[in-house]
GROMACS .gro file of N, CA, C and O in nm:
model
  552
    1MET      N    1   1.380   0.050   3.147
    1MET     CA    2   1.499   0.107   3.091
    1MET      C    3   1.582   0.163   3.206
    1MET      O    4   1.530   0.227   3.297
    2SER      N    5   1.710   0.141   3.203
    2SER     CA    6   1.797   0.186   3.313
    2SER      C    7   1.814   0.337   3.308
    2SER      O    8   1.795   0.401   3.205
    3ILE      N    9   1.855   0.393   3.418
    3ILE     CA   10   1.878   0.537   3.428
    3ILE      C   11   1.991   0.578   3.335
    3ILE      O   12   1.987   0.683   3.273
    4PHE      N   13   2.093   0.492   3.323
    4PHE     CA   14   2.205   0.520   3.236
    4PHE      C   15   2.159   0.537   3.091
    4PHE      O   16   2.199   0.631   3.022
    5LEU      N   17   2.073   0.446   3.042
    5LEU     CA   18   2.023   0.455   2.905
    5LEU      C   19   1.934   0.576   2.885
    5LEU      O   20   1.935   0.638   2.779
    6GLN      N   21   1.855   0.612   2.987
    6GLN     CA   22   1.771   0.730   2.976
    6GLN      C   23   1.855   0.856   2.963
    6GLN      O   24   1.824   0.944   2.883
    7LYS      N   25   1.964   0.865   3.038
    7LYS     CA   26   2.051   0.982   3.029
    7LYS      C   27   2.120   0.987   2.894
    7LYS      O   28   2.138   1.094   2.838
    8GLN      N   29   2.160   0.870   2.841
    8GLN     CA   30   2.223   0.867   2.710
    8GLN      C   31   2.129   0.919   2.603
    8GLN      O   32   2.170   0.993   2.516
    9LYS      N   33   2.004   0.879   2.610
    9LYS     CA   34   1.906   0.925   2.511
    9LYS      C   35   1.886   1.076   2.518
    9LYS      O   36   1.873   1.143   2.418
   10LYS      N   37   1.883   1.130   2.641
   10LYS     CA   38   1.865   1.274   2.657
   10LYS      C   39   1.984   1.351   2.603
   10LYS      O   40   1.969   1.460   2.548
   11ASN      N   41   2.104   1.297   2.619
   11ASN     CA   42   2.225   1.366   2.576
   11ASN      C   43   2.256   1.344   2.429
   11ASN      O   44   2.339   1.414   2.373
   12ASN      N   45   2.193   1.247   2.365
   12ASN     CA   46   2.220   1.217   2.226
   12ASN      C   47   2.135   1.308   2.137
   12ASN      O   48   2.014   1.295   2.132
   13PRO      N   49   2.199   1.401   2.062
   13PRO     CA   50   2.120   1.493   1.979
   13PRO      C   51   2.048   1.425   1.863
   13PRO      O   52   1.947   1.473   1.816
   14GLN      N   53   2.098   1.310   1.817
   14GLN     CA   54   2.032   1.241   1.707
   14GLN      C   55   1.901   1.177   1.749
   14GLN      O   56   1.814   1.156   1.667
   15SER      N   57   1.885   1.144   1.877
   15SER     CA   58   1.761   1.081   1.921
   15SER      C   59   1.642   1.176   1.910
   15SER      O   60   1.530   1.133   1.904
   16HIS      N   61   1.668   1.305   1.907
   16HIS     CA   62   1.560   1.403   1.898
   16HIS      C   63   1.525   1.437   1.753
   16HIS      O   64   1.422   1.495   1.726
   17LYS      N   65   1.610   1.402   1.658
   17LYS     CA   66   1.585   1.434   1.519
   17LYS      C   67   1.475   1.348   1.458
   17LYS      O   68   1.400   1.392   1.375
   18VAL      N   69   1.467   1.222   1.498
   18VAL     CA   70   1.371   1.130   1.439
   18VAL      C   71   1.240   1.141   1.515
   18VAL      O   72   1.230   1.100   1.630
   19GLY      N   73   1.139   1.199   1.449
   19GLY     CA   74   1.008   1.210   1.509
   19GLY      C   75   0.923   1.090   1.471
   19GLY      O   76   0.932   1.038   1.360
   20ARG      N   77   0.844   1.046   1.564
   20ARG     CA   78   0.753   0.935   1.538
   20ARG      C   79   0.611   0.986   1.552
   20ARG      O   80   0.584   1.074   1.633
   21PHE      N   81   0.521   0.928   1.472
   21PHE     CA   82   0.381   0.965   1.485
   21PHE      C   83   0.294   0.847   1.447
   21PHE      O   84   0.337   0.755   1.378
   22LEU      N   85   0.172   0.852   1.494
   22LEU     CA   86   0.074   0.746   1.469
   22LEU      C   87   0.002   0.774   1.338
   22LEU      O   88  -0.047   0.886   1.316
   23ILE      N   89  -0.003   0.674   1.250
   23ILE     CA   90  -0.077   0.690   1.125
   23ILE      C   91  -0.194   0.592   1.123
   23ILE      O   92  -0.193   0.489   1.191
   24THR      N   93  -0.293   0.626   1.046
   24THR     CA   94  -0.411   0.543   1.024
   24THR      C   95  -0.419   0.514   0.876
   24THR      O   96  -0.418   0.605   0.794
   25ILE      N   97  -0.424   0.383   0.842
   25ILE     CA   98  -0.434   0.342   0.703
   25ILE      C   99  -0.563   0.265   0.684
   25ILE      O  100  -0.584   0.161   0.746
   26ASN      N  101  -0.650   0.319   0.600
   26ASN     CA  102  -0.772   0.249   0.562
   26ASN      C  103  -0.740   0.165   0.439
   26ASN      O  104  -0.683   0.217   0.342
   27VAL      N  105  -0.775   0.038   0.443
   27VAL     CA  106  -0.751  -0.052   0.330
   27VAL      C  107  -0.882  -0.065   0.254
   27VAL      O  108  -0.985  -0.099   0.312
   28LEU      N  109  -0.876  -0.036   0.124
   28LEU     CA  110  -0.994  -0.044   0.042
   28LEU      C  111  -1.052  -0.184   0.046
   28LEU      O  112  -0.983  -0.281   0.017
   29GLY      N  113  -1.177  -0.198   0.090
   29GLY     CA  114  -1.243  -0.327   0.098
   29GLY      C  115  -1.237  -0.392   0.235
   29GLY      O  116  -1.299  -0.495   0.257
   30SER      N  117  -1.164  -0.333   0.329
   30SER     CA  118  -1.151  -0.390   0.463
   30SER      C  119  -1.246  -0.318   0.559
   30SER      O  120  -1.285  -0.204   0.536
   31ALA      N  121  -1.278  -0.386   0.668
   31ALA     CA  122  -1.376  -0.334   0.762
   31ALA      C  123  -1.325  -0.216   0.845
   31ALA      O  124  -1.402  -0.127   0.879
   32GLY      N  125  -1.198  -0.214   0.879
   32GLY     CA  126  -1.149  -0.108   0.965
   32GLY      C  127  -1.006  -0.071   0.934
   32GLY      O  128  -0.937  -0.140   0.860
   33PRO      N  129  -0.961   0.041   0.993
   33PRO     CA  130  -0.826   0.089   0.963
   33PRO      C  131  -0.718   0.013   1.041
   33PRO      O  132  -0.745  -0.055   1.138
   34ILE      N  133  -0.595   0.030   0.994
   34ILE     CA  134  -0.476  -0.021   1.062
   34ILE      C  135  -0.406   0.101   1.119
   34ILE      O  136  -0.393   0.203   1.052
   35ARG      N  137  -0.357   0.090   1.242
   35ARG     CA  138  -0.285   0.201   1.306
   35ARG      C  139  -0.151   0.150   1.356
   35ARG      O  140  -0.144   0.045   1.419
   36PHE      N  141  -0.046   0.227   1.330
   36PHE     CA  142   0.085   0.195   1.385
   36PHE      C  143   0.174   0.318   1.380
   36PHE      O  144   0.143   0.417   1.313
   37LEU      N  145   0.285   0.313   1.456
   37LEU     CA  146   0.380   0.423   1.462
   37LEU      C  147   0.481   0.414   1.349
   37LEU      O  148   0.526   0.305   1.314
   38VAL      N  149   0.516   0.529   1.294
   38VAL     CA  150   0.619   0.537   1.190
   38VAL      C  151   0.714   0.650   1.225
   38VAL      O  152   0.679   0.742   1.301
   39ASN      N  153   0.833   0.645   1.168
   39ASN     CA  154   0.927   0.756   1.178
   39ASN      C  155   0.898   0.853   1.065
   39ASN      O  156   0.853   0.813   0.957
   40VAL      N  157   0.926   0.979   1.087
   40VAL     CA  158   0.901   1.082   0.987
   40VAL      C  159   0.976   1.052   0.857
   40VAL      O  160   0.924   1.074   0.748
   41GLU      N  161   1.097   0.997   0.868
   41GLU     CA  162   1.179   0.972   0.750
   41GLU      C  163   1.151   0.838   0.683
   41GLU      O  164   1.211   0.807   0.581
   42ASP      N  165   1.063   0.754   0.737
   42ASP     CA  166   1.033   0.625   0.676
   42ASP      C  167   0.979   0.646   0.535
   42ASP      O  168   0.896   0.734   0.511
   43LEU      N  169   1.026   0.562   0.443
   43LEU     CA  170   0.978   0.570   0.305
   43LEU      C  171   0.837   0.515   0.294
   43LEU      O  172   0.797   0.426   0.371
   44VAL      N  173   0.762   0.566   0.199
   44VAL     CA  174   0.625   0.520   0.174
   44VAL      C  175   0.625   0.370   0.147
   44VAL      O  176   0.537   0.297   0.194
   45ALA      N  177   0.726   0.319   0.074
   45ALA     CA  178   0.735   0.176   0.044
   45ALA      C  179   0.745   0.094   0.173
   45ALA      O  180   0.682  -0.011   0.185
   46ALA      N  181   0.823   0.142   0.269
   46ALA     CA  182   0.836   0.071   0.397
   46ALA      C  183   0.705   0.074   0.475
   46ALA      O  184   0.669  -0.025   0.542
   47VAL      N  185   0.632   0.183   0.466
   47VAL     CA  186   0.503   0.194   0.534
   47VAL      C  187   0.402   0.097   0.473
   47VAL      O  188   0.327   0.030   0.543
   48ILE      N  189   0.401   0.088   0.340
   48ILE     CA  190   0.312  -0.007   0.272
   48ILE      C  191   0.346  -0.149   0.315
   48ILE      O  192   0.258  -0.229   0.345
   49ASP      N  193   0.475  -0.182   0.320
   49ASP     CA  194   0.519  -0.315   0.362
   49ASP      C  195   0.474  -0.345   0.505
   49ASP      O  196   0.421  -0.453   0.532
   50THR      N  197   0.492  -0.250   0.595
   50THR     CA  198   0.449  -0.269   0.734
   50THR      C  199   0.297  -0.286   0.742
   50THR      O  200   0.248  -0.371   0.817
   51ALA      N  201   0.224  -0.208   0.665
   51ALA     CA  202   0.077  -0.219   0.665
   51ALA      C  203   0.032  -0.356   0.616
   51ALA      O  204  -0.057  -0.418   0.674
   52LEU      N  205   0.096  -0.407   0.510
   52LEU     CA  206   0.059  -0.538   0.456
   52LEU      C  207   0.090  -0.650   0.555
   52LEU      O  208   0.011  -0.743   0.572
   53ARG      N  209   0.206  -0.640   0.623
   53ARG     CA  210   0.241  -0.742   0.723
   53ARG      C  211   0.146  -0.737   0.841
   53ARG      O  212   0.101  -0.841   0.890
   54SER      N  213   0.112  -0.618   0.886
   54SER     CA  214   0.019  -0.602   0.997
   54SER      C  215  -0.120  -0.654   0.960
   54SER      O  216  -0.186  -0.722   1.039
   55TYR      N  217  -0.165  -0.623   0.840
   55TYR     CA  218  -0.294  -0.667   0.789
   55TYR      C  219  -0.301  -0.819   0.786
   55TYR      O  220  -0.399  -0.879   0.830
   56ALA      N  221  -0.196  -0.883   0.735
   56ALA     CA  222  -0.192  -1.030   0.727
   56ALA      C  223  -0.184  -1.093   0.866
   56ALA      O  224  -0.249  -1.193   0.893
   57ARG      N  225  -0.104  -1.034   0.954
   57ARG     CA  226  -0.088  -1.087   1.090
   57ARG      C  227  -0.221  -1.085   1.165
   57ARG      O  228  -0.249  -1.174   1.244
   58GLU      N  229  -0.303  -0.984   1.139
   58GLU     CA  230  -0.434  -0.974   1.205
   58GLU      C  231  -0.538  -1.063   1.140
   58GLU      O  232  -0.650  -1.073   1.189
   59GLY      N  233  -0.505  -1.128   1.028
   59GLY     CA  234  -0.597  -1.218   0.960
   59GLY      C  235  -0.715  -1.147   0.896
   59GLY      O  236  -0.824  -1.203   0.887
   60ARG      N  237  -0.694  -1.030   0.847
   60ARG     CA  238  -0.802  -0.952   0.787
   60ARG      C  239  -0.839  -1.002   0.648
   60ARG      O  240  -0.760  -1.065   0.581
   61LEU      N  241  -0.961  -0.968   0.609
   61LEU     CA  242  -1.011  -1.001   0.476
   61LEU      C  243  -1.048  -0.873   0.404
   61LEU      O  244  -1.089  -0.778   0.469
   62PRO      N  245  -1.038  -0.866   0.274
   62PRO     CA  246  -0.991  -0.968   0.181
   62PRO      C  247  -0.840  -0.985   0.191
   62PRO      O  248  -0.768  -0.894   0.230
   63ILE      N  249  -0.791  -1.101   0.152
   63ILE     CA  250  -0.649  -1.129   0.153
   63ILE      C  251  -0.583  -1.044   0.045
   63ILE      O  252  -0.627  -1.043  -0.070
   64LEU      N  253  -0.478  -0.972   0.083
   64LEU     CA  254  -0.416  -0.877  -0.010
   64LEU      C  255  -0.289  -0.928  -0.075
   64LEU      O  256  -0.254  -0.885  -0.184
   65GLY      N  257  -0.216  -1.015  -0.009
   65GLY     CA  258  -0.085  -1.055  -0.057
   65GLY      C  259   0.023  -0.973   0.012
   65GLY      O  260  -0.006  -0.888   0.097
   66SER      N  261   0.147  -0.995  -0.027
   66SER     CA  262   0.256  -0.928   0.044
   66SER      C  263   0.348  -0.847  -0.046
   66SER      O  264   0.446  -0.791   0.002
   67ASP      N  265   0.318  -0.838  -0.175
   67ASP     CA  266   0.404  -0.763  -0.266
   67ASP      C  267   0.367  -0.615  -0.263
   67ASP      O  268   0.263  -0.575  -0.315
   68LEU      N  269   0.452  -0.535  -0.203
   68LEU     CA  270   0.422  -0.392  -0.188
   68LEU      C  271   0.415  -0.319  -0.321
   68LEU      O  272   0.357  -0.212  -0.330
   69ASN      N  273   0.472  -0.378  -0.427
   69ASN     CA  274   0.467  -0.315  -0.559
   69ASN      C  275   0.328  -0.322  -0.622
   69ASN      O  276   0.303  -0.258  -0.724
   70ASN      N  277   0.236  -0.398  -0.563
   70ASN     CA  278   0.100  -0.410  -0.615
   70ASN      C  279   0.003  -0.311  -0.552
   70ASN      O  280  -0.117  -0.324  -0.570
   71PHE      N  281   0.057  -0.211  -0.477
   71PHE     CA  282  -0.030  -0.122  -0.402
   71PHE      C  283   0.008   0.024  -0.420
   71PHE      O  284   0.124   0.057  -0.445
   72PHE      N  285  -0.093   0.110  -0.406
   72PHE     CA  286  -0.074   0.255  -0.401
   72PHE      C  287  -0.114   0.301  -0.262
   72PHE      O  288  -0.208   0.249  -0.203
   73LEU      N  289  -0.045   0.404  -0.212
   73LEU     CA  290  -0.082   0.466  -0.086
   73LEU      C  291  -0.119   0.611  -0.117
   73LEU      O  292  -0.042   0.683  -0.181
   74TYR      N  293  -0.238   0.651  -0.075
   74TYR     CA  294  -0.288   0.785  -0.098
   74TYR      C  295  -0.298   0.857   0.035
   74TYR      O  296  -0.338   0.798   0.135
   75SER      N  297  -0.268   0.985   0.035
   75SER     CA  298  -0.287   1.067   0.154
   75SER      C  299  -0.431   1.118   0.153
   75SER      O  300  -0.481   1.162   0.050
   76ALA      N  301  -0.496   1.114   0.268
   76ALA     CA  302  -0.634   1.161   0.276
   76ALA      C  303  -0.640   1.313   0.262
   76ALA      O  304  -0.740   1.368   0.220
   77ASN      N  305  -0.529   1.381   0.294
   77ASN     CA  306  -0.527   1.528   0.288
   77ASN      C  307  -0.488   1.581   0.151
   77ASN      O  308  -0.520   1.693   0.118
   78ALA      N  309  -0.415   1.502   0.073
   78ALA     CA  310  -0.365   1.548  -0.057
   78ALA      C  311  -0.469   1.525  -0.165
   78ALA      O  312  -0.578   1.475  -0.139
   79GLY      N  313  -0.431   1.555  -0.288
   79GLY     CA  314  -0.521   1.536  -0.401
   79GLY      C  315  -0.537   1.388  -0.434
   79GLY      O  316  -0.527   1.301  -0.349
   80SER      N  317  -0.560   1.362  -0.562
   80SER     CA  318  -0.589   1.225  -0.604
   80SER      C  319  -0.465   1.147  -0.647
   80SER      O  320  -0.478   1.035  -0.693
   81ASP      N  321  -0.346   1.205  -0.635
   81ASP     CA  322  -0.224   1.136  -0.676
   81ASP      C  323  -0.173   1.045  -0.566
   81ASP      O  324  -0.172   1.082  -0.448
   82ALA      N  325  -0.126   0.927  -0.605
   82ALA     CA  326  -0.067   0.834  -0.510
   82ALA      C  327   0.068   0.888  -0.466
   82ALA      O  328   0.136   0.959  -0.540
   83LEU      N  329   0.108   0.851  -0.346
   83LEU     CA  330   0.238   0.892  -0.295
   83LEU      C  331   0.347   0.811  -0.363
   83LEU      O  332   0.329   0.693  -0.391
   84SER      N  333   0.459   0.874  -0.386
   84SER     CA  334   0.573   0.805  -0.444
   84SER      C  335   0.633   0.710  -0.340
   84SER      O  336   0.649   0.749  -0.223
   85PRO      N  337   0.667   0.587  -0.378
   85PRO     CA  338   0.724   0.493  -0.281
   85PRO      C  339   0.859   0.538  -0.225
   85PRO      O  340   0.902   0.489  -0.124
   86TRP      N  341   0.923   0.634  -0.290
   86TRP     CA  342   1.058   0.674  -0.249
   86TRP      C  343   1.060   0.803  -0.169
   86TRP      O  344   1.166   0.852  -0.136
   87GLU      N  345   0.945   0.860  -0.137
   87GLU     CA  346   0.944   0.981  -0.055
   87GLU      C  347   0.916   0.946   0.091
   87GLU      O  348   0.864   0.839   0.121
   88ALA      N  349   0.950   1.036   0.178
   88ALA     CA  350   0.930   1.015   0.322
   88ALA      C  351   0.782   1.029   0.355
   88ALA      O  352   0.713   1.116   0.302
   89ILE      N  353   0.734   0.944   0.444
   89ILE     CA  354   0.592   0.945   0.482
   89ILE      C  355   0.555   1.077   0.552
   89ILE      O  356   0.443   1.124   0.541
   90GLY      N  357   0.651   1.138   0.620
   90GLY     CA  358   0.624   1.262   0.691
   90GLY      C  359   0.629   1.386   0.604
   90GLY      O  360   0.604   1.497   0.653
   91SER      N  361   0.660   1.373   0.476
   91SER     CA  362   0.675   1.490   0.389
   91SER      C  363   0.543   1.561   0.360
   91SER      O  364   0.543   1.676   0.319
   92HIS      N  365   0.430   1.494   0.379
   92HIS     CA  366   0.299   1.554   0.351
   92HIS      C  367   0.231   1.609   0.475
   92HIS      O  368   0.134   1.681   0.465
   93GLY      N  369   0.280   1.570   0.591
   93GLY     CA  370   0.220   1.618   0.715
   93GLY      C  371   0.090   1.549   0.751
   93GLY      O  372   0.030   1.581   0.852
   94GLY      N  373   0.047   1.456   0.670
   94GLY     CA  374  -0.079   1.387   0.697
   94GLY      C  375  -0.062   1.270   0.792
   94GLY      O  376   0.048   1.217   0.810
   95ARG      N  377  -0.172   1.228   0.850
   95ARG     CA  378  -0.172   1.114   0.941
   95ARG      C  379  -0.269   1.005   0.895
   95ARG      O  380  -0.268   0.896   0.947
   96ASN      N  381  -0.352   1.037   0.796
   96ASN     CA  382  -0.453   0.943   0.747
   96ASN      C  383  -0.425   0.908   0.601
   96ASN      O  384  -0.405   0.998   0.518
   97PHE      N  385  -0.429   0.777   0.572
   97PHE     CA  386  -0.393   0.730   0.439
   97PHE      C  387  -0.492   0.623   0.392
   97PHE      O  388  -0.563   0.564   0.473
   98LEU      N  389  -0.491   0.597   0.262
   98LEU     CA  390  -0.574   0.495   0.201
   98LEU      C  391  -0.484   0.404   0.118
   98LEU      O  392  -0.407   0.453   0.035
   99LEU      N  393  -0.491   0.272   0.142
   99LEU     CA  394  -0.412   0.174   0.070
   99LEU      C  395  -0.502   0.104  -0.031
   99LEU      O  396  -0.605   0.048   0.005
  100CYS      N  397  -0.464   0.111  -0.159
  100CYS     CA  398  -0.543   0.052  -0.267
  100CYS      C  399  -0.457  -0.042  -0.349
  100CYS      O  400  -0.340  -0.013  -0.376
  101LYS      N  401  -0.515  -0.153  -0.392
  101LYS     CA  402  -0.445  -0.247  -0.478
  101LYS      C  403  -0.448  -0.195  -0.621
  101LYS      O  404  -0.549  -0.144  -0.667
  102LYS      N  405  -0.334  -0.208  -0.690
  102LYS     CA  406  -0.326  -0.166  -0.831
  102LYS      C  407  -0.410  -0.260  -0.916
  102LYS      O  408  -0.420  -0.379  -0.887
  103GLN      N  409  -0.468  -0.206  -1.022
  103GLN     CA  410  -0.544  -0.288  -1.116
  103GLN      C  411  -0.447  -0.367  -1.202
  103GLN      O  412  -0.347  -0.313  -1.248
  104GLN      N  413  -0.475  -0.494  -1.223
  104GLN     CA  414  -0.392  -0.578  -1.308
  104GLN      C  415  -0.433  -0.558  -1.452
  104GLN      O  416  -0.551  -0.557  -1.484
  105GLN      N  417  -0.336  -0.541  -1.540
  105GLN     CA  418  -0.362  -0.521  -1.682
  105GLN      C  419  -0.370  -0.654  -1.754
  105GLN      O  420  -0.295  -0.746  -1.725
  106THR      N  421  -0.461  -0.665  -1.848
  106THR     CA  422  -0.472  -0.785  -1.930
  106THR      C  423  -0.457  -0.747  -2.076
  106THR      O  424  -0.493  -0.637  -2.115
  107GLN      N  425  -0.404  -0.838  -2.155
  107GLN     CA  426  -0.393  -0.817  -2.299
  107GLN      C  427  -0.461  -0.933  -2.367
  107GLN      O  428  -0.448  -1.048  -2.327
  108VAL      N  429  -0.535  -0.902  -2.474
  108VAL     CA  430  -0.602  -1.005  -2.552
  108VAL      C  431  -0.535  -1.009  -2.689
  108VAL      O  432  -0.524  -0.908  -2.757
  109THR      N  433  -0.489  -1.128  -2.728
  109THR     CA  434  -0.425  -1.144  -2.858
  109THR      C  435  -0.532  -1.158  -2.966
  109THR      O  436  -0.651  -1.166  -2.937
  110ASP      N  437  -0.489  -1.162  -3.091
  110ASP     CA  438  -0.583  -1.172  -3.204
  110ASP      C  439  -0.668  -1.298  -3.199
  110ASP      O  440  -0.782  -1.299  -3.244
  111ASP      N  441  -0.614  -1.405  -3.145
  111ASP     CA  442  -0.691  -1.530  -3.138
  111ASP      C  443  -0.776  -1.540  -3.011
  111ASP      O  444  -0.837  -1.642  -2.984
  112GLY      N  445  -0.781  -1.432  -2.930
  112GLY     CA  446  -0.866  -1.430  -2.811
  112GLY      C  447  -0.799  -1.479  -2.685
  112GLY      O  448  -0.862  -1.484  -2.580
  113ALA      N  449  -0.670  -1.515  -2.691
  113ALA     CA  450  -0.600  -1.561  -2.571
  113ALA      C  451  -0.572  -1.443  -2.479
  113ALA      O  452  -0.548  -1.332  -2.524
  114VAL      N  453  -0.577  -1.467  -2.350
  114VAL     CA  454  -0.553  -1.363  -2.250
  114VAL      C  455  -0.411  -1.379  -2.198
  114VAL      O  456  -0.372  -1.486  -2.153
  115LEU      N  457  -0.333  -1.270  -2.204
  115LEU     CA  458  -0.196  -1.270  -2.154
  115LEU      C  459  -0.186  -1.187  -2.028
  115LEU      O  460  -0.250  -1.083  -2.016
  116GLY      N  461  -0.104  -1.231  -1.935
  116GLY     CA  462  -0.080  -1.155  -1.812
  116GLY      C  463  -0.201  -1.144  -1.724
  116GLY      O  464  -0.218  -1.046  -1.654
  117ARG      N  465  -0.286  -1.240  -1.724
  117ARG     CA  466  -0.409  -1.235  -1.647
  117ARG      C  467  -0.384  -1.273  -1.504
  117ARG      O  468  -0.325  -1.374  -1.473
  118LYS      N  469  -0.430  -1.188  -1.413
  118LYS     CA  470  -0.425  -1.216  -1.270
  118LYS      C  471  -0.559  -1.176  -1.212
  118LYS      O  472  -0.620  -1.080  -1.254
  119GLY      N  473  -0.603  -1.246  -1.113
  119GLY     CA  474  -0.731  -1.214  -1.051
  119GLY      C  475  -0.847  -1.252  -1.139
  119GLY      O  476  -0.840  -1.345  -1.219
  120SER      N  477  -0.955  -1.176  -1.129
  120SER     CA  478  -1.075  -1.210  -1.205
  120SER      C  479  -1.065  -1.169  -1.350
  120SER      O  480  -1.139  -1.218  -1.433
  121GLY      N  481  -0.974  -1.076  -1.383
  121GLY     CA  482  -0.955  -1.037  -1.522
  121GLY      C  483  -1.064  -0.945  -1.573
  121GLY      O  484  -1.148  -0.896  -1.501
  122ASN      N  485  -1.061  -0.925  -1.702
  122ASN     CA  486  -1.151  -0.835  -1.770
  122ASN      C  487  -1.270  -0.915  -1.825
  122ASN      O  488  -1.251  -1.016  -1.890
  123TRP      N  489  -1.392  -0.868  -1.806
  123TRP     CA  490  -1.510  -0.944  -1.852
  123TRP      C  491  -1.517  -0.953  -2.003
  123TRP      O  492  -1.563  -1.053  -2.057
  124LYS      N  493  -1.468  -0.850  -2.075
  124LYS     CA  494  -1.470  -0.856  -2.222
  124LYS      C  495  -1.375  -0.963  -2.272
  124LYS      O  496  -1.406  -1.036  -2.366
  125ALA      N  497  -1.257  -0.974  -2.210
  125ALA     CA  498  -1.160  -1.075  -2.251
  125ALA      C  499  -1.216  -1.215  -2.223
  125ALA      O  500  -1.200  -1.306  -2.305
  126TRP      N  501  -1.281  -1.232  -2.110
  126TRP     CA  502  -1.341  -1.362  -2.077
  126TRP      C  503  -1.449  -1.398  -2.178
  126TRP      O  504  -1.456  -1.511  -2.226
  127LEU      N  505  -1.533  -1.300  -2.212
  127LEU     CA  506  -1.641  -1.324  -2.306
  127LEU      C  507  -1.586  -1.354  -2.446
  127LEU      O  508  -1.634  -1.445  -2.514
  128ASN      N  509  -1.483  -1.280  -2.487
  128ASN     CA  510  -1.419  -1.306  -2.617
  128ASN      C  511  -1.365  -1.448  -2.623
  128ASN      O  512  -1.382  -1.517  -2.724
  129LYS      N  513  -1.299  -1.489  -2.517
  129LYS     CA  514  -1.239  -1.623  -2.517
  129LYS      C  515  -1.348  -1.730  -2.512
  129LYS      O  516  -1.339  -1.831  -2.580
  130SER      N  517  -1.449  -1.707  -2.432
  130SER     CA  518  -1.557  -1.806  -2.416
  130SER      C  519  -1.641  -1.822  -2.541
  130SER      O  520  -1.675  -1.932  -2.581
  131LEU      N  521  -1.676  -1.713  -2.605
  131LEU     CA  522  -1.765  -1.717  -2.720
  131LEU      C  523  -1.690  -1.706  -2.853
  131LEU      O  524  -1.751  -1.716  -2.958
  132ASN      N  525  -1.561  -1.678  -2.845
  132ASN     CA  526  -1.473  -1.673  -2.962
  132ASN      C  527  -1.518  -1.568  -3.063
  132ASN      O  528  -1.516  -1.590  -3.183
  133PHE      N  529  -1.565  -1.453  -3.016
  133PHE     CA  530  -1.588  -1.340  -3.103
  133PHE      C  531  -1.552  -1.213  -3.027
  133PHE      O  532  -1.535  -1.214  -2.907
  134LYS      N  533  -1.540  -1.104  -3.098
  134LYS     CA  534  -1.492  -0.980  -3.038
  134LYS      C  535  -1.607  -0.883  -3.009
  134LYS      O  536  -1.700  -0.871  -3.085
  135ILE      N  537  -1.592  -0.814  -2.896
  135ILE     CA  538  -1.681  -0.704  -2.861
  135ILE      C  539  -1.596  -0.578  -2.865
  135ILE      O  540  -1.495  -0.569  -2.796
  136SER      N  541  -1.634  -0.483  -2.945
  136SER     CA  542  -1.552  -0.362  -2.957
  136SER      C  543  -1.580  -0.268  -2.841
  136SER      O  544  -1.692  -0.257  -2.793
  137SER      N  545  -1.476  -0.197  -2.802
  137SER     CA  546  -1.489  -0.095  -2.697
  137SER      C  547  -1.530   0.037  -2.759
  137SER      O  548  -1.504   0.062  -2.876
  138HIS      N  549  -1.589   0.121  -2.680
  138HIS     CA  550  -1.631   0.252  -2.729
  138HIS      C  551  -1.512   0.343  -2.739
  138HIS      O  552  -1.429   0.353  -2.665
   0.00000   0.00000   0.00000
């Protein structure tokens, strides 16, 4: 970086407002965490997107996909509530997070057909469809 650019950064008051910090995201089912720098004002949704792209670029397993709407991000320091995708990542003061895939919902019609099924689905719905009888839930 040139001396001129370094002086501009020092004199620019906005360059000091944006703080960056290193976060660690553990992905449920993956062997190790993902680490990268974020800005304090970055939205949780943007952090999830960056984590998914980084995870895929590294070729990690299990394959998660790229739709950030299918995931929750939890703070390791906070309670059991997922972070809102529209809040700033720095609003909690935490540096450690957990990324979890949302559970896919399935619906079973009266004739046993499964609607909206993604992934492995529900074992009761599979059994109902396979054996064509109903198992009641408790």
